[in-house]
Coordinates of C-alpha atoms and ligand atoms in Angstrom, one line a residue:
M1 CA -19.4 1.7 8.7
D2 CA -20.0 3.7 11.8
T3 CA -21.7 7.0 10.9
R4 CA -19.8 8.8 13.5
A5 CA -16.8 8.1 11.3
C6 CA -17.5 10.9 9.0
I7 CA -17.9 14.3 10.5
R8 CA -17.6 17.1 8.1
R9 CA -16.7 20.6 9.0
E10 CA -16.7 24.0 7.5
Y11 CA -13.7 25.5 5.9
F12 CA -10.5 25.0 7.7
A13 CA -8.1 27.9 7.6
I14 CA -4.5 27.0 7.2
F15 CA -2.0 29.8 7.2
F16 CA 0.5 27.9 5.1
F17 CA -1.7 27.7 2.1
L18 CA -3.6 29.8 -0.2
A19 CA -6.8 31.3 0.9
A20 CA -8.9 30.0 -2.0
A21 CA -7.8 26.4 -1.7
V22 CA -10.3 23.8 -0.9
S23 CA -10.1 22.6 2.6
I24 CA -11.6 19.6 4.2
I25 CA -11.4 18.0 7.6
V26 CA -12.7 14.6 8.0
L27 CA -12.7 13.0 11.4
H28 CA -12.3 9.4 11.1
N29 CA -12.7 6.9 13.9
M30 CA -10.2 4.2 14.7
E31 CA -8.4 3.0 11.7
V32 CA -8.8 5.6 9.1
L33 CA -7.8 3.0 6.6
E34 CA -11.0 1.2 7.0
T35 CA -13.2 4.1 6.5
T36 CA -15.4 4.6 3.5
C37 CA -15.9 8.3 4.2
Q38 CA -16.7 10.4 1.3
I39 CA -15.3 13.9 1.3
Q40 CA -17.8 16.5 0.3
H41 CA -16.6 19.6 -1.3
K42 CA -18.0 22.6 0.3
V43 CA -16.8 24.8 -2.6
N44 CA -19.0 25.3 -5.6
S45 CA -16.2 24.6 -8.0
T46 CA -17.8 26.5 -10.8
T47 CA -17.5 29.8 -8.9
I48 CA -14.0 29.4 -7.5
I49 CA -11.2 31.2 -9.2
A50 CA -8.2 29.0 -9.1
P51 CA -5.0 30.5 -7.8
R52 CA -2.6 29.2 -10.4
V53 CA 0.9 29.9 -9.3
S54 CA 1.8 28.3 -6.0
T55 CA 3.9 30.3 -3.6
V56 CA 4.3 27.2 -1.5
P57 CA 7.8 25.8 -1.8
D58 CA 8.5 22.2 -1.3
V59 CA 8.7 22.6 2.5
H60 CA 8.7 19.1 3.9
R61 CA 12.5 19.1 4.5
S62 CA 12.1 22.1 6.7
F63 CA 9.9 20.3 9.2
C64 CA 10.6 16.6 8.5
T65 CA 13.8 16.0 10.3
F66 CA 15.8 13.2 8.9
Q67 CA 18.5 11.4 10.8
P68 CA 21.9 11.4 9.1
L69 CA 22.5 8.1 7.1
S70 CA 25.6 6.2 6.6
P71 CA 27.2 6.9 3.2
N72 CA 26.0 3.5 1.9
D73 CA 22.4 4.0 3.1
A74 CA 22.4 7.6 1.8
L75 CA 23.6 6.3 -1.6
E76 CA 21.0 3.5 -1.5
E77 CA 18.3 6.1 -0.7
R78 CA 19.2 8.2 -3.6
L79 CA 19.3 5.3 -6.0
L80 CA 15.9 4.1 -4.7
L81 CA 14.4 7.5 -5.2
D82 CA 15.8 7.6 -8.7
S83 CA 14.5 4.2 -9.5
I84 CA 10.9 5.1 -8.6
A85 CA 10.9 8.5 -10.4
W86 CA 7.6 8.8 -12.2
P87 CA 7.4 10.3 -15.7
K88 CA 7.0 14.0 -15.7
T89 CA 3.7 15.5 -16.6
P90 CA 3.5 18.8 -18.4
V91 CA 2.2 21.6 -16.2
L92 CA -1.5 22.2 -17.1
P93 CA -2.5 25.7 -18.3
A94 CA -4.5 27.9 -16.0
P95 CA -7.2 27.7 -15.0
L96 CA -7.1 24.0 -14.3
S97 CA -9.7 22.1 -16.1
L98 CA -10.0 18.5 -17.0
E99 CA -10.0 19.1 -20.8
K100 CA -6.4 18.3 -21.4
T101 CA -6.1 15.5 -18.8
S102 CA -6.4 11.8 -19.5
D103 CA -9.9 10.6 -20.0
P104 CA -10.5 6.8 -19.8
A105 CA -13.8 7.3 -21.7
H106 CA -11.9 8.7 -24.7
S107 CA -9.1 6.2 -24.5
S108 CA -9.0 2.6 -25.7
F109 CA -6.9 -0.5 -26.0
T110 CA -6.4 -3.0 -28.8
I111 CA -5.2 -6.6 -28.7
L112 CA -2.3 -6.9 -31.1
P113 CA -2.1 -9.9 -33.4
R114 CA 0.1 -12.7 -32.2
R115 CA 3.7 -12.2 -33.1
G116 CA 4.4 -14.6 -36.0
G117 CA 0.7 -14.9 -36.7
G118 CA -1.7 -17.7 -35.9
Q119 CA -3.4 -18.4 -32.7
W120 CA -2.3 -18.0 -29.1
H121 CA -1.1 -21.0 -27.1
V122 CA -0.4 -21.5 -23.5
G123 CA 3.1 -20.1 -22.8
D124 CA 2.8 -17.4 -25.5
Q125 CA 2.7 -13.7 -24.7
L126 CA -0.2 -11.5 -25.5
E127 CA 0.4 -7.8 -26.2
V128 CA -2.1 -5.0 -25.9
K129 CA -1.7 -1.4 -27.1
I130 CA -3.3 1.3 -25.0
N131 CA -3.8 4.8 -26.5
M132 CA -4.7 7.5 -24.0
S133 CA -6.7 10.6 -25.0
D134 CA -7.9 13.7 -23.1
F135 CA -11.4 14.8 -22.4
Q136 CA -11.5 16.6 -25.8
G137 CA -10.6 13.3 -27.5
R138 CA -7.1 14.4 -28.4
P139 CA -4.4 11.8 -28.1
K140 CA -2.1 12.4 -25.1
K141 CA 1.5 13.2 -26.0
S142 CA 3.1 12.3 -22.7
G143 CA 3.1 9.3 -20.3
G144 CA 2.7 8.9 -16.6
D145 CA -0.8 7.6 -16.4
F146 CA -1.2 4.9 -13.8
L147 CA -2.7 2.0 -15.6
L148 CA -3.4 -1.6 -14.4
A149 CA -3.9 -4.5 -16.8
R150 CA -5.4 -7.9 -16.1
L151 CA -6.3 -11.0 -18.0
H152 CA -9.0 -13.1 -16.6
N153 CA -11.7 -15.8 -17.1
Q154 CA -14.3 -15.6 -14.4
K155 CA -15.7 -19.1 -15.1
L156 CA -12.3 -20.7 -14.8
G157 CA -11.5 -18.6 -11.7
A158 CA -8.4 -17.6 -13.6
G159 CA -6.5 -14.3 -13.6
V160 CA -3.1 -12.9 -14.2
V161 CA -1.6 -9.4 -14.0
G162 CA -0.1 -7.8 -17.1
Q163 CA 3.1 -5.7 -17.1
V164 CA 2.3 -2.2 -18.3
V165 CA 5.0 -0.4 -20.3
D166 CA 4.8 3.4 -20.6
H167 CA 6.1 4.6 -24.0
L168 CA 6.0 8.2 -22.7
N169 CA 4.1 9.4 -25.7
G170 CA 0.5 8.7 -24.7
S171 CA 0.7 5.1 -25.7
Y172 CA 1.3 2.2 -23.4
S173 CA 1.7 -1.6 -23.9
A174 CA 0.5 -4.3 -21.6
V175 CA 2.2 -7.6 -21.9
F176 CA 0.5 -10.8 -20.5
S177 CA 1.8 -14.3 -19.9
L178 CA -0.8 -16.9 -21.0
P179 CA -0.8 -19.6 -18.3
W180 CA -4.1 -21.2 -18.9
E181 CA -6.1 -22.8 -21.8
G182 CA -9.4 -21.4 -22.8
D183 CA -10.8 -17.9 -23.1
A184 CA -9.1 -14.9 -21.6
Q185 CA -10.6 -11.4 -21.3
V186 CA -8.4 -8.3 -21.2
E187 CA -9.2 -5.6 -18.6
V188 CA -7.4 -2.3 -18.5
T189 CA -8.0 0.2 -15.7
L190 CA -6.9 3.8 -15.4
V191 CA -6.2 4.2 -11.7
H192 CA -5.0 7.8 -11.8
P193 CA -4.5 10.2 -14.8
S194 CA -0.9 11.3 -15.1
E195 CA -2.0 14.8 -13.9
A196 CA -3.1 13.4 -10.5
V197 CA 0.4 12.0 -9.7
P198 CA 2.1 15.4 -9.1
V199 CA -0.8 16.3 -6.7
L200 CA -0.1 13.2 -4.7
N201 CA 3.6 13.9 -4.7
R202 CA 3.1 17.5 -3.7
L203 CA 0.8 16.6 -0.8
N204 CA 3.3 14.1 0.6
G205 CA 6.0 16.7 0.3
E206 CA 4.1 19.8 1.6
Q207 CA 1.5 18.2 3.9
P208 CA 3.1 15.1 5.5
D209 CA 1.1 16.0 8.6
R210 CA -2.3 16.0 6.9
I211 CA -3.1 12.8 8.9
Y212 CA -2.2 13.6 12.4
F213 CA -2.0 11.8 15.6
K214 CA -2.5 12.7 19.3
S215 CA -1.2 11.7 22.6
L216 CA -2.5 12.1 26.1
F217 CA -0.1 13.3 28.8
R218 CA -1.1 12.7 32.4
S219 CA 0.4 13.1 35.8
G220 CA -1.6 13.1 39.0
S221 CA -4.8 15.0 38.3
I222 CA -3.4 17.0 35.3
S223 CA -3.9 15.8 31.8
E224 CA -3.3 17.3 28.4
T225 CA -3.6 16.1 24.8
T226 CA -1.2 17.3 22.1
I227 CA -0.7 16.6 18.4
C228 CA 2.0 14.2 17.3
N229 CA 3.6 13.1 14.0
V230 CA 6.7 11.9 12.2
C231 CA 7.0 15.4 10.8
L232 CA 5.7 18.2 13.0
R233 CA 5.8 21.9 12.1
P234 CA 8.1 23.5 14.7
T235 CA 5.5 26.2 15.6
Q236 CA 5.7 25.3 19.3
P237 CA 8.2 23.4 21.5
L238 CA 8.4 19.7 20.7
C239 CA 8.9 16.5 22.6
N240 CA 11.3 14.4 20.7
Y241 CA 10.5 10.6 20.9
T242 CA 13.0 9.6 18.3
D243 CA 13.9 6.0 18.9
L244 CA 17.4 5.8 20.1
R245 CA 18.1 2.3 18.7
T246 CA 16.7 2.8 15.2
G247 CA 16.7 6.6 14.9
E248 CA 13.0 6.4 13.9
P249 CA 11.6 9.9 14.3
W250 CA 8.5 10.7 16.3
F251 CA 7.4 14.0 17.9
C252 CA 4.6 15.5 19.9
Y253 CA 4.0 19.1 20.8
K254 CA 5.2 19.6 24.3
P255 CA 2.3 19.9 26.8
K256 CA 2.0 23.2 28.6
K257 CA 2.1 21.9 32.1
L258 CA 3.5 18.4 31.9
S259 CA 6.8 17.0 31.0
C260 CA 7.4 14.9 27.8
D261 CA 7.8 11.8 30.0
A262 CA 4.1 12.0 30.9
R263 CA 2.9 10.7 27.5
I264 CA 0.7 7.7 28.2
N265 CA -1.0 6.9 24.9
H266 CA -1.2 7.3 21.2
A267 CA -4.1 7.5 18.8
M268 CA -5.2 8.6 15.4
G269 CA -6.1 12.3 15.4
N270 CA -7.7 13.8 12.4
Y271 CA -7.4 14.1 8.7
K272 CA -7.1 17.5 7.0
Q273 CA -6.0 18.3 3.6
N274 CA -5.7 21.3 1.5
L275 CA -6.3 20.8 -2.2
R276 CA -6.0 23.6 -4.7
A277 CA -9.2 24.4 -6.4
Y278 CA -10.3 22.0 -9.0
E279 CA -7.7 19.4 -8.0
H280 CA -10.4 17.2 -6.6
K281 CA -11.7 16.8 -10.2
L282 CA -8.6 14.6 -10.9
F283 CA -10.0 12.0 -8.4
Q284 CA -13.6 11.4 -9.4
R285 CA -15.0 7.9 -9.1
G286 CA -16.7 6.9 -12.3
V287 CA -14.8 9.5 -14.2
N288 CA -11.0 9.2 -13.8
L289 CA -10.4 7.3 -10.6
K290 CA -10.1 3.5 -11.2
V291 CA -12.1 3.4 -14.3
F292 CA -12.0 0.7 -17.0
I293 CA -10.8 1.6 -20.5
R294 CA -12.8 0.1 -23.3
A295 CA -11.4 -2.1 -26.1
S296 CA -11.5 -1.0 -29.6
G297 CA -12.4 -4.3 -31.1
L298 CA -12.4 -7.6 -29.3
N299 CA -11.3 -7.9 -25.7
I300 CA -11.2 -11.7 -25.6
V301 CA -8.8 -14.2 -27.0
T302 CA -8.9 -18.0 -27.0
I303 CA -5.8 -19.7 -25.8
L304 CA -5.0 -23.1 -27.2
P305 CA -3.0 -25.9 -25.5
K306 CA 0.7 -25.5 -25.3
M307 CA 2.6 -26.3 -28.5
K308 CA 5.1 -29.1 -28.4
G309 CA 8.6 -28.0 -27.5
Q310 CA 7.4 -24.7 -26.2
S311 CA 8.9 -23.4 -23.0
E312 CA 6.9 -23.0 -19.8
V313 CA 5.6 -19.6 -18.8
K314 CA 8.4 -18.5 -16.6
S315 CA 8.9 -15.6 -14.3
S316 CA 12.3 -14.5 -13.2
S317 CA 13.0 -13.2 -9.8
V318 CA 13.5 -9.8 -11.3
K319 CA 10.2 -8.2 -11.7
S320 CA 9.6 -8.6 -15.4
G321 CA 6.9 -11.3 -15.5
P322 CA 4.0 -12.0 -13.2
S323 CA 4.9 -13.8 -9.9
G324 CA 1.8 -16.0 -10.3
Y325 CA -1.7 -16.4 -11.5
Y326 CA -5.1 -17.8 -10.4
Y327 CA -6.6 -20.9 -11.8
Q328 CA -9.8 -22.3 -10.3
G329 CA -9.4 -19.7 -7.6
V330 CA -6.1 -21.1 -6.6
W331 CA -2.9 -19.1 -6.7
R332 CA -0.1 -20.7 -8.5
A333 CA 3.4 -19.3 -8.4
L334 CA 5.4 -18.8 -11.6
G335 CA 8.9 -19.6 -10.6
G336 CA 10.1 -19.8 -7.0
T337 CA 8.5 -22.0 -4.4
T338 CA 5.6 -24.2 -5.6
V339 CA 2.4 -23.2 -3.8
R340 CA 1.0 -26.2 -1.9
Q341 CA -2.7 -26.4 -0.9
F342 CA -3.1 -26.7 2.9
N343 CA -6.4 -28.0 4.3
N344 CA -7.0 -27.2 8.0
S345 CA -5.3 -30.4 9.3
A346 CA -2.3 -29.8 7.0
I347 CA -2.0 -26.2 8.3
G348 CA -1.9 -27.6 11.9
Q349 CA 0.7 -30.2 10.8
C350 CA 2.9 -27.5 9.2
L351 CA 2.8 -25.2 12.2
K352 CA 3.3 -27.9 14.8
G353 CA 6.2 -26.9 17.1
K354 CA 6.4 -23.4 15.5
V355 CA 6.4 -19.9 16.8
V356 CA 5.0 -17.4 14.3
Y357 CA 5.8 -13.8 15.0
M358 CA 3.7 -11.4 13.0
Y359 CA 4.4 -7.7 12.9
G360 CA 2.8 -4.9 10.8
D361 CA -0.5 -3.3 10.0
S362 CA -4.0 -4.7 9.9
T363 CA -3.3 -6.6 6.7
V364 CA -0.9 -8.8 8.7
R365 CA -3.3 -9.1 11.5
Q366 CA -5.6 -10.8 8.9
F367 CA -3.3 -13.8 8.9
F368 CA -3.5 -14.1 12.6
E369 CA -7.3 -13.9 12.5
Y370 CA -7.5 -16.5 9.7
L371 CA -5.3 -19.1 11.4
N372 CA -7.2 -18.6 14.6
A373 CA -10.4 -19.2 12.8
V374 CA -9.4 -22.4 11.0
L375 CA -7.2 -24.2 13.6
P376 CA -9.4 -25.7 16.2
G377 CA -6.6 -26.4 18.7
L378 CA -5.5 -22.7 18.7
K379 CA -7.0 -20.6 21.5
E380 CA -6.5 -16.9 21.7
F381 CA -5.2 -15.7 25.1
D382 CA -7.0 -12.6 26.2
L383 CA -4.3 -9.9 26.8
H384 CA -7.1 -7.3 27.1
S385 CA -5.6 -5.5 24.2
P386 CA -7.5 -2.7 22.4
K387 CA -9.6 -4.1 19.6
K388 CA -7.8 -4.0 16.2
A389 CA -4.6 -2.9 17.9
G390 CA -3.3 -5.9 19.7
P391 CA -0.9 -7.3 20.6
Y392 CA -2.5 -10.8 20.3
I393 CA -1.3 -14.2 21.3
S394 CA -2.7 -17.5 20.4
L395 CA -1.6 -20.9 21.7
D396 CA -2.1 -24.6 20.9
Y397 CA -0.6 -26.5 23.8
A398 CA -1.1 -29.9 22.3
N399 CA 0.8 -29.0 19.1
N400 CA 3.1 -26.5 20.7
I401 CA 2.1 -23.7 18.4
L402 CA 2.4 -20.0 19.4
L403 CA 1.1 -17.2 17.2
M404 CA 1.8 -13.6 18.1
S405 CA 0.7 -10.5 16.3
R406 CA 1.7 -7.0 17.0
F407 CA 1.3 -3.6 15.3
H408 CA 4.4 -1.9 13.8
G409 CA 5.6 1.3 15.5
P410 CA 4.3 4.8 14.7
P411 CA 3.0 6.2 12.4
I412 CA -0.1 4.1 13.1
R413 CA -3.7 5.3 12.4
I414 CA -5.3 3.4 15.1
V415 CA -7.4 3.3 18.2
T416 CA -5.9 4.6 21.4
V417 CA -3.0 2.4 22.5
P418 CA -0.7 2.7 25.5
T419 CA 2.7 4.2 24.6
S420 CA 4.3 1.1 26.2
E421 CA 2.8 -1.0 23.3
L422 CA 4.5 1.1 20.6
R423 CA 7.3 -1.0 19.2
Y424 CA 9.3 -0.8 16.1
V425 CA 9.6 -4.0 14.0
A426 CA 13.4 -3.8 13.9
N427 CA 13.6 -3.7 17.7
E428 CA 11.2 -6.5 18.1
I429 CA 13.2 -8.7 15.6
D430 CA 16.3 -7.8 17.6
G431 CA 14.6 -9.4 20.6
L432 CA 14.1 -12.8 18.9
V433 CA 16.3 -15.8 19.3
G434 CA 15.0 -17.2 15.9
G435 CA 15.8 -20.7 14.6
T436 CA 14.2 -23.4 12.5
N437 CA 11.0 -23.4 14.7
A438 CA 10.6 -19.6 14.2
V439 CA 8.7 -17.8 11.5
V440 CA 8.8 -14.0 11.2
L441 CA 6.1 -12.5 9.1
F442 CA 5.8 -8.8 8.6
G443 CA 4.0 -6.3 6.4
I444 CA 4.4 -2.5 6.7
W445 CA 2.9 -0.2 4.1
A446 CA -0.7 1.0 4.7
H447 CA 0.1 3.7 7.3
F448 CA 2.9 5.4 5.3
G449 CA 0.9 6.9 2.5
T450 CA 1.1 10.5 3.6
F451 CA 4.8 11.0 4.0
P452 CA 7.9 11.6 1.8
M453 CA 9.3 8.3 0.6
E454 CA 12.4 8.8 2.7
I455 CA 10.4 7.9 5.8
Y456 CA 9.5 4.5 4.4
I457 CA 13.0 3.8 3.0
R458 CA 14.5 4.5 6.4
R459 CA 12.0 2.3 8.1
L460 CA 12.8 -0.6 5.8
Q461 CA 16.6 -0.1 6.1
N462 CA 16.2 -0.4 9.8
I463 CA 14.1 -3.6 9.5
R464 CA 16.6 -5.0 7.0
R465 CA 19.5 -4.5 9.4
A466 CA 17.5 -6.4 12.1
V467 CA 16.6 -9.2 9.6
A468 CA 20.2 -9.5 8.6
R469 CA 21.3 -9.8 12.2
L470 CA 18.5 -12.4 12.8
L471 CA 19.5 -14.5 9.8
D472 CA 23.2 -14.3 10.9
R473 CA 22.5 -15.6 14.4
A474 CA 19.7 -18.0 13.4
P475 CA 20.0 -18.8 9.7
G476 CA 17.1 -21.3 9.9
T477 CA 14.6 -18.6 10.6
V478 CA 11.9 -18.3 7.9
V479 CA 11.3 -14.6 7.2
I480 CA 8.3 -13.7 5.0
I481 CA 7.3 -10.2 3.9
R482 CA 3.9 -9.1 2.7
T483 CA 3.8 -6.4 0.1
G484 CA 1.1 -3.7 -0.1
N485 CA -2.1 -4.2 -2.2
A486 CA -4.6 -2.3 -4.2
K487 CA -7.7 -0.9 -2.4
A488 CA -11.0 0.6 -3.1
L489 CA -10.2 4.2 -3.9
S490 CA -12.3 7.3 -3.1
L491 CA -11.0 10.8 -3.1
S492 CA -10.0 10.8 0.5
V493 CA -8.3 7.3 0.3
S494 CA -6.5 8.5 -2.8
L495 CA -5.1 11.5 -1.0
T496 CA -3.9 9.5 2.1
N497 CA -3.0 6.1 0.8
S498 CA -3.3 5.9 -2.9
D499 CA -2.6 2.7 -4.8
W500 CA 0.0 4.7 -6.7
Y501 CA 1.9 5.3 -3.4
S502 CA 1.5 1.6 -2.5
L503 CA 3.0 0.6 -5.9
Q504 CA 6.0 2.9 -5.2
C505 CA 6.4 1.5 -1.7
N506 CA 6.4 -2.1 -3.1
K507 CA 9.2 -1.2 -5.6
V508 CA 11.2 0.1 -2.7
L509 CA 10.4 -2.9 -0.5
R510 CA 11.5 -5.4 -3.2
A511 CA 14.8 -3.5 -3.8
V512 CA 15.6 -3.1 -0.1
F513 CA 15.2 -6.8 0.7
K514 CA 16.7 -8.1 -2.5
G515 CA 19.6 -10.5 -1.9
L516 CA 18.5 -11.4 1.6
N517 CA 17.2 -14.9 2.4
V518 CA 13.6 -13.6 2.8
H519 CA 10.3 -14.6 1.0
L520 CA 7.7 -12.4 -0.4
I521 CA 3.9 -12.6 -0.5
D522 CA 3.1 -10.7 -3.6
A523 CA -0.2 -9.3 -2.2
W524 CA -0.1 -6.7 -5.0
E525 CA -0.6 -9.2 -7.7
M526 CA -2.7 -11.6 -5.6
V527 CA -5.3 -8.8 -5.2
L528 CA -5.1 -7.4 -8.8
A529 CA -5.3 -10.8 -10.5
H530 CA -8.3 -11.9 -8.4
Q531 CA -11.9 -11.3 -9.5
L532 CA -13.0 -9.9 -6.2
P533 CA -13.0 -6.1 -6.0
H534 CA -9.9 -4.4 -4.6
N535 CA -10.0 -4.0 -0.8
L536 CA -7.5 -2.8 1.7
H537 CA -8.3 -5.9 3.7
P538 CA -8.5 -8.6 1.0
P539 CA -11.4 -11.0 1.5
S540 CA -11.1 -14.5 2.8
P541 CA -10.6 -16.3 -0.5
I542 CA -7.5 -14.2 -1.2
I543 CA -6.2 -14.5 2.4
K544 CA -6.6 -18.3 2.1
N545 CA -4.3 -18.3 -0.9
M546 CA -1.8 -16.0 0.9
I547 CA -1.8 -18.5 3.8
N548 CA -1.0 -21.2 1.3
V549 CA 1.9 -19.1 0.0
I550 CA 3.1 -18.5 3.6
L551 CA 2.9 -22.1 4.6
S552 CA 4.6 -23.2 1.4
Y553 CA 7.6 -21.2 2.5
V554 CA 7.4 -22.6 6.0
C555 CA 6.8 -26.2 4.9
P556 CA 8.1 -26.5 1.4
Q557 CA 7.3 -29.6 -0.7
K558 CA 9.7 -32.4 0.2
G559 CA 12.2 -33.0 -2.5
G560 CA 10.9 -29.9 -4.4
Ligands
NAG1 C1 -22.8 26.7 -8.3 O1 -22.7 27.9 -9.0 C2 -23.4 27.9 -10.2 C3 -23.1 29.3 -10.9 O2 -23.2 30.3 -10.0 C4 -24.9 27.8 -9.9 O3 -25.6 27.7 -11.1 C5 -25.1 26.4 -9.2 O4 -26.5 26.3 -8.8 C6 -24.2 26.4 -7.9 N1 -24.3 25.0 -7.4 C7 -24.4 24.8 -6.1 C8 -24.5 23.4 -5.7 O5 -24.5 25.7 -5.3
NAG2 C1 -2.9 4.6 -31.3 O1 -2.5 5.8 -31.8 C2 -1.6 5.6 -32.9 C3 -1.1 7.0 -33.3 O2 -2.1 7.9 -33.3 C4 -2.3 4.9 -34.1 O3 -1.4 4.7 -35.1 C5 -2.8 3.6 -33.6 O4 -3.6 3.0 -34.6 C6 -3.6 3.7 -32.3 N1 -3.9 2.4 -31.8 C7 -5.0 2.1 -31.3 C8 -5.1 0.8 -30.7 O5 -6.0 2.9 -31.2
NAG3 C1 5.0 5.8 -29.0 O1 6.1 5.1 -28.8 C2 6.1 3.7 -29.1 C3 7.4 3.1 -28.7 O2 8.5 3.8 -29.1 C4 5.8 3.6 -30.6 O3 5.7 2.3 -31.0 C5 4.5 4.4 -30.9 O4 4.2 4.4 -32.3 C6 4.5 5.8 -30.4 N1 3.2 6.4 -30.6 C7 3.0 7.6 -31.0 C8 1.6 8.0 -31.0 O5 3.9 8.3 -31.3
NAG4 C1 15.6 14.2 18.3 O1 16.4 13.3 19.0 C2 17.3 12.6 18.2 C3 18.0 11.5 19.0 O2 18.5 12.1 20.2 C4 18.3 13.6 17.6 O3 19.2 13.0 16.8 C5 17.5 14.6 16.8 O4 18.3 15.6 16.3 C6 16.4 15.2 17.6 N1 15.5 16.0 16.7 C7 15.1 17.2 17.0 C8 14.3 17.9 16.0 O5 15.4 17.7 18.1
NAG5 C1 -5.7 -32.8 4.0 O1 -4.5 -32.9 3.2 C2 -3.7 -34.0 3.5 C3 -2.5 -33.9 2.6 O2 -2.0 -32.6 2.5 C4 -4.5 -35.3 3.1 O3 -3.8 -36.4 3.4 C5 -5.8 -35.3 3.9 O4 -6.6 -36.4 3.5 C6 -6.6 -34.0 3.8 N1 -7.7 -34.0 4.7 C7 -8.9 -33.7 4.3 C8 -9.9 -33.7 5.4 O5 -9.2 -33.4 3.2

């Protein structure tokens, strides 16, 4: 990590918010996503008197301009927003203290006895009850805590994600499929207490511009830099760069001397955020941010071989069971396409004669990098692109393979790139012929964590329209979508790109592309089920498994 990445400043005065609120500016370099900056609180929290009643209305609609939607899209947007509504959390009494918030240290889980008694067998379900309590040890009476559950066996390289059910009364269930024989250890993690979720929601509503961007304008010897965003407060004249084909919004403040046409590049600007006093306490590593919850009693069960006549562990396409599990470090799908294992020569065989178009954020670029590293015949062509931004091209002449990777359009938290390289995924897909030799692979999630969900929904609706057109004109095209995944969370990462938001984005993504002939890489489960720590950029053993999933869609088992 570059030490220049974290430059802390003194208080930042923002007129829109209350004077006593905690303010932070962190200047990140390059992709803010990759930073491990720690935000330091300048405020001695024991001496601050928290302003309790906010006078700040939900203002995002006043400066996020949304293009009108067709009646169908508008209805879909409303249904999507309803479908991801999070349980309400009672408003905390003033002044805010942690006392009545969820405390993982006072909470516990218990493995329930097998239904019908006896021992667990492969194919059974295991149920775990989780009781949440607050910092005073009192049982919570409401739901909304963001919990993750996992069953694993490190020696066997095995892991599977459990489905968490919120009973809305302070108790939760986690239900696991049992796909392997042997020991299995239950792990339950509190990612965010329920009280943190309204803070995240509020920030995306009120401060969608807390990560901001900048553009250089230049003409002749004059140059100016202004601030840009999806949602820009109309405090000065704007340049409107809304994409005419997709309607995707983008704005910069108008330069004083130059015209809007003189914009030549785009870059990540700064990160500023304005928490109310004490709110940072809801995001403390080791306290209430991604902390394990202990078991009351045993946390391990032994799973016996499958009983005769028992059905296989199945997962339906609806999201009720896990989409797969690890065994000996290898991802196996439950339902859907069988995941084949591709060694390097098999990867080359599968991709022979193919063109692979990759669009998205850096988590999609990882696939490009992986394939380049393992396929000896593949040579990257130097386009002199900015590092980590692309676009990238790689060619294997002998096997007629072309790989291409390009960032999705703004918002992108990224190094300086020319405006001519800013392309929306939907427009790029519209430019493809497609066909049985074409693979389209995209993933778009990690740069949207600071905005109202409408921004993400509209982006996906645009991409879906383009995918539908592509599959109409070239039905043989293989289209694969990578979901978002869990990350290492600090305070600043939580506030700009929380796992909670990624989870919500994934639900929307699944719903938007449901019914289309597209394939998913369930990066969410593939990261959660794995024994390696959560990372925005999953490490190579996980990427290898994702590549196997991708190639299994491109080159499915014959006859299977
Ligand atoms: C914060 O304020 C308390 C009470 O005034 C004081 O005891 C403590 O030393 C202060 N801490 C810091 C880091 O300034
Ligand atoms: C959870 O709380 C309920 C109600 O207080 C109690 O009956 C139950 O035994 C608790 N379960 C666990 C696993 O602690
Ligand atoms: C919470 O709700 C679940 C499901 O309805 C129930 O089984 C459980 O006993 C309830 N727990 C408490 C503490 O009320
Ligand atoms: C920006 O331009 C688009 C497309 O022309 C238009 O629909 C939208 O109303 C404009 N937005 C603003 C804030 O001017
Ligand atoms: C790679 O896999 C193929 C089948 O998928 C197999 O025939 C071949 O022997 C393997 N090569 C190596 C080096 O393991």
